[in-house]
XYZ file of N, CA and C in Angstrom:
357
model
N 34.955 5.626 -70.196
C 34.883 6.850 -71.013
C 36.126 7.704 -70.712
N 36.644 8.284 -71.765
C 37.785 9.157 -71.680
C 37.415 10.531 -72.203
N 38.166 11.537 -71.792
C 37.986 12.891 -72.336
C 39.237 13.301 -73.024
N 39.134 13.708 -74.268
C 40.296 14.230 -74.971
C 40.729 15.507 -74.251
N 42.024 15.607 -74.034
C 42.585 16.679 -73.174
C 42.858 18.013 -73.887
N 42.188 18.339 -74.924
C 42.442 19.583 -75.669
C 41.225 20.489 -75.612
N 41.488 21.774 -75.335
C 40.397 22.747 -75.335
C 40.002 23.048 -76.754
N 38.717 23.423 -76.990
C 38.309 23.791 -78.340
C 39.018 25.106 -78.776
N 39.020 25.355 -80.021
C 39.639 26.575 -80.476
C 38.605 27.683 -80.702
N 39.079 28.911 -80.750
C 38.239 30.060 -81.056
C 37.285 30.411 -79.974
N 36.081 30.845 -80.321
C 35.062 31.355 -79.407
C 34.519 30.291 -78.508
N 34.757 29.037 -78.781
C 34.221 27.937 -77.912
C 35.090 27.634 -76.722
N 36.272 28.343 -76.626
C 37.174 28.186 -75.494
C 37.011 29.349 -74.536
N 36.245 29.129 -73.483
C 36.001 30.158 -72.511
C 36.958 30.129 -71.336
N 38.040 29.323 -71.415
C 38.973 29.195 -70.255
C 40.301 29.855 -70.456
N 40.846 29.831 -71.663
C 42.207 30.278 -71.840
C 42.389 31.707 -71.439
N 41.422 32.602 -71.650
C 41.566 33.995 -71.279
C 41.641 34.139 -69.789
N 41.232 33.154 -68.991
C 41.242 33.228 -67.542
C 42.556 32.705 -66.963
N 43.429 32.139 -67.793
C 44.630 31.521 -67.292
C 45.503 32.469 -66.409
N 45.713 33.741 -66.803
C 46.528 34.593 -65.930
C 45.939 34.694 -64.520
N 44.626 34.855 -64.373
C 44.003 34.963 -63.056
C 44.137 33.644 -62.271
N 44.002 32.517 -62.971
C 44.138 31.241 -62.273
C 45.522 31.000 -61.769
N 46.503 31.286 -62.621
C 47.907 31.070 -62.208
C 48.297 32.033 -61.102
N 47.745 33.220 -61.099
C 48.061 34.195 -60.027
C 47.370 33.836 -58.716
N 46.076 33.507 -58.754
C 45.279 33.256 -57.502
C 45.226 31.785 -57.145
N 45.527 30.905 -58.101
C 45.436 29.431 -57.842
C 44.038 29.035 -57.384
N 43.047 29.713 -57.880
C 41.679 29.415 -57.524
C 41.028 28.499 -58.474
N 40.099 27.654 -58.010
C 39.392 26.760 -58.933
C 38.395 27.546 -59.805
N 38.040 26.932 -60.854
C 36.977 27.468 -61.767
C 35.827 26.457 -61.761
N 34.629 26.988 -61.897
C 33.469 26.141 -62.125
C 33.058 26.523 -63.551
N 32.859 25.471 -64.350
C 32.563 25.657 -65.760
C 31.444 24.758 -66.249
N 30.821 25.186 -67.299
C 29.891 24.345 -68.031
C 30.583 23.895 -69.279
N 30.461 22.612 -69.563
C 31.125 22.024 -70.698
C 30.138 21.204 -71.525
N 30.305 21.297 -72.825
C 29.542 20.466 -73.761
C 30.535 19.499 -74.394
N 30.218 18.226 -74.217
C 31.052 17.149 -74.747
C 30.281 16.419 -75.870
N 31.067 15.849 -76.807
C 30.460 14.926 -77.777
C 31.487 13.845 -78.092
N 31.034 12.698 -78.627
C 32.037 11.641 -78.886
C 32.872 11.954 -80.109
N 34.228 11.889 -79.902
C 35.137 12.055 -81.036
C 35.318 10.756 -81.713
N 35.419 9.667 -80.917
C 35.584 8.351 -81.538
C 35.120 7.286 -80.508
N 34.949 6.123 -80.984
C 34.601 4.962 -80.172
C 35.684 3.933 -80.429
N 36.409 3.598 -79.296
C 37.464 2.557 -79.415
C 36.858 1.212 -79.077
N 37.221 0.161 -79.797
C 36.740 -1.165 -79.524
C 37.856 -2.189 -79.457
N 37.866 -2.959 -78.377
C 38.800 -4.031 -78.243
C 38.249 -5.216 -78.991
N 38.906 -5.617 -80.094
C 38.339 -6.682 -80.907
C 38.322 -8.031 -80.204
N 39.183 -8.216 -79.242
C 39.129 -9.508 -78.511
C 37.967 -9.657 -77.591
N 37.663 -8.546 -76.843
C 36.619 -8.617 -75.865
C 35.296 -8.004 -76.334
N 35.393 -7.109 -77.307
C 34.215 -6.421 -77.782
C 33.895 -5.172 -76.959
N 34.727 -4.915 -75.951
C 34.493 -3.732 -75.050
C 34.687 -2.470 -75.900
N 33.723 -1.575 -75.759
C 33.734 -0.299 -76.474
C 33.894 0.810 -75.480
N 34.688 1.823 -75.829
C 34.921 2.978 -74.957
C 34.866 4.249 -75.804
N 34.071 5.215 -75.282
C 33.911 6.497 -75.964
C 35.055 7.409 -75.554
N 35.591 8.155 -76.495
C 36.559 9.217 -76.260
C 35.834 10.509 -76.593
N 35.590 11.311 -75.561
C 34.793 12.509 -75.697
C 35.704 13.686 -75.957
N 35.225 14.629 -76.757
C 35.951 15.900 -76.988
C 35.140 17.045 -76.381
N 35.842 18.051 -75.977
C 35.236 19.265 -75.474
C 34.808 20.146 -76.642
N 33.493 20.266 -76.835
C 33.004 21.121 -77.952
C 32.951 22.584 -77.553
N 32.599 22.851 -76.296
C 32.485 24.213 -75.816
C 32.657 24.204 -74.291
N 33.309 25.243 -73.783
C 33.504 25.303 -72.300
C 33.485 26.765 -71.893
N 32.769 27.074 -70.868
C 32.710 28.453 -70.335
C 32.782 28.428 -68.792
N 33.619 29.283 -68.264
C 33.613 29.478 -66.805
C 32.366 30.216 -66.415
N 31.823 29.832 -65.264
C 30.618 30.475 -64.785
C 30.902 31.785 -64.072
N 29.982 32.662 -64.110
C 30.087 33.935 -63.417
C 29.817 33.698 -61.901
N 30.474 34.478 -61.035
C 30.248 34.271 -59.594
C 28.787 34.258 -59.153
N 27.928 35.108 -59.774
C 26.547 35.143 -59.403
C 25.781 33.886 -59.796
N 26.324 33.045 -60.673
C 25.655 31.861 -61.131
C 26.099 30.588 -60.380
N 27.089 30.708 -59.494
C 27.651 29.513 -58.848
C 26.674 28.743 -57.996
N 25.823 29.425 -57.197
C 24.862 28.772 -56.411
C 23.909 27.923 -57.239
N 23.368 28.500 -58.314
C 22.474 27.754 -59.203
C 23.214 26.533 -59.819
N 24.450 26.749 -60.241
C 25.214 25.649 -60.868
C 25.447 24.531 -59.845
N 25.802 24.871 -58.646
C 26.043 23.816 -57.601
C 24.763 23.088 -57.321
N 23.602 23.744 -57.349
C 22.339 23.071 -57.091
C 22.064 22.113 -58.265
N 22.327 22.525 -59.486
C 22.102 21.648 -60.639
C 23.031 20.487 -60.593
N 24.323 20.675 -60.217
C 25.221 19.605 -60.129
C 24.814 18.600 -59.042
N 24.362 19.103 -57.931
C 23.889 18.226 -56.837
C 22.686 17.429 -57.287
N 21.768 18.104 -57.975
C 20.546 17.404 -58.428
C 20.851 16.335 -59.435
N 21.787 16.603 -60.376
C 22.196 15.579 -61.319
C 22.878 14.420 -60.671
N 23.736 14.682 -59.629
C 24.387 13.603 -58.900
C 23.324 12.799 -58.155
N 22.374 13.440 -57.516
C 21.339 12.705 -56.798
C 20.507 11.831 -57.744
N 20.162 12.377 -58.921
C 19.411 11.627 -59.894
C 20.214 10.401 -60.383
N 21.481 10.595 -60.679
C 22.313 9.520 -61.157
C 22.491 8.441 -60.104
N 22.620 8.823 -58.816
C 22.854 7.871 -57.785
C 21.590 7.337 -57.149
N 20.440 7.858 -57.552
C 19.172 7.346 -57.011
C 18.661 7.997 -55.752
N 19.335 9.064 -55.293
C 18.909 9.795 -54.147
C 17.641 10.583 -54.457
N 16.804 10.852 -53.499
C 15.599 11.583 -53.673
C 15.921 13.052 -53.866
N 15.315 13.710 -54.850
C 15.518 15.126 -55.106
C 14.188 15.881 -55.008
N 14.287 17.133 -54.602
C 13.129 17.957 -54.600
C 13.015 18.691 -55.945
N 11.810 18.967 -56.410
C 11.693 19.772 -57.610
C 12.402 21.093 -57.388
N 13.074 21.636 -58.437
C 13.891 22.802 -58.248
C 13.070 24.025 -57.766
N 11.841 24.176 -58.211
C 11.031 25.290 -57.753
C 10.676 25.184 -56.268
N 10.437 23.958 -55.795
C 10.172 23.734 -54.390
C 11.445 23.982 -53.563
N 12.576 23.613 -54.123
C 13.840 23.866 -53.427
C 14.023 25.363 -53.299
N 13.745 26.187 -54.336
C 13.833 27.601 -54.269
C 12.892 28.178 -53.261
N 11.660 27.655 -53.225
C 10.673 28.142 -52.295
C 11.083 27.865 -50.836
N 11.581 26.662 -50.579
C 12.071 26.321 -49.244
C 13.222 27.224 -48.799
N 14.181 27.434 -49.746
C 15.311 28.362 -49.406
C 14.797 29.746 -49.068
N 13.819 30.231 -49.829
C 13.273 31.573 -49.556
C 12.581 31.603 -48.187
N 11.861 30.546 -47.872
C 11.165 30.477 -46.607
C 12.180 30.526 -45.444
N 13.206 29.720 -45.565
C 14.169 29.643 -44.461
C 15.022 30.906 -44.365
N 15.242 31.606 -45.466
C 15.993 32.829 -45.338
C 15.148 34.015 -44.887
N 13.834 33.815 -44.799
C 12.925 34.899 -44.298
C 12.543 34.680 -42.863
N 13.172 33.745 -42.190
C 12.861 33.492 -40.776
C 14.036 33.844 -39.875
N 13.801 34.593 -38.833
C 14.809 34.884 -37.830
C 14.835 33.663 -36.889
N 15.875 32.877 -36.916
C 15.927 31.635 -36.142
C 16.044 31.866 -34.646
N 16.421 33.079 -34.221
C 16.474 33.385 -32.790
C 15.057 33.595 -32.249
N 14.186 34.201 -33.044
C 12.840 34.533 -32.524
C 11.738 33.758 -33.203
N 12.019 33.150 -34.370
C 11.000 32.448 -35.139
C 10.128 33.375 -35.972
N 10.445 34.657 -35.924
C 9.665 35.667 -36.618
C 9.997 35.689 -38.094
N 8.974 35.894 -38.934
C 9.159 36.040 -40.362
C 9.546 37.493 -40.601
N 10.681 37.691 -41.217
C 11.239 39.014 -41.430
C 11.629 39.285 -42.850
N 11.966 40.548 -43.154
C 12.450 40.910 -44.490
C 13.838 40.351 -44.667
N 14.320 40.243 -45.914
C 15.613 39.681 -46.204
C 16.747 40.288 -45.420
N 16.802 41.637 -45.301
C 17.868 42.305 -44.541
C 17.851 41.931 -43.051
N 16.618 41.836 -42.490
C 16.525 41.441 -41.086
C 16.905 40.027 -40.852
N 16.584 39.097 -41.788
C 16.924 37.657 -41.643
C 18.421 37.519 -41.582
N 19.161 38.274 -42.454
C 20.615 38.159 -42.461
C 21.164 38.577 -41.130
N 20.587 39.580 -40.452
C 21.056 40.058 -39.159
C 20.854 38.953 -38.100
N 19.741 38.247 -38.171
C 19.430 37.166 -37.186
C 20.365 35.983 -37.326
N 20.972 35.757 -38.529
C 21.885 34.686 -38.737
C 23.301 35.021 -38.268
N 23.586 36.294 -38.157
C 24.983 36.724 -37.821
C 25.252 36.513 -36.374
């Protein structure tokens, strides 16, 4: 599979406006992209077919959404590779449980107190 290297035009391009910040800070972007097949190439000798995908829409994620996006990316990777995954609501519940425990004392505490115990 190949990806056509052109960004979509108009409102579907959520990256171009960020170019000044990227060139200044040299920081990576995390984005959500929607792809669809632009064409299917076929080698007539072998019959091998290859999809060439185009970017239909792309948006950089907001900083507050990065944790959720990384979890979704990890879950998709685990699903594709056959690794065991937890249901996302159980993963959320486990994270909440572990962030509400002071690991020095084992005491269940409020969010602000748990952060102090980790420091």
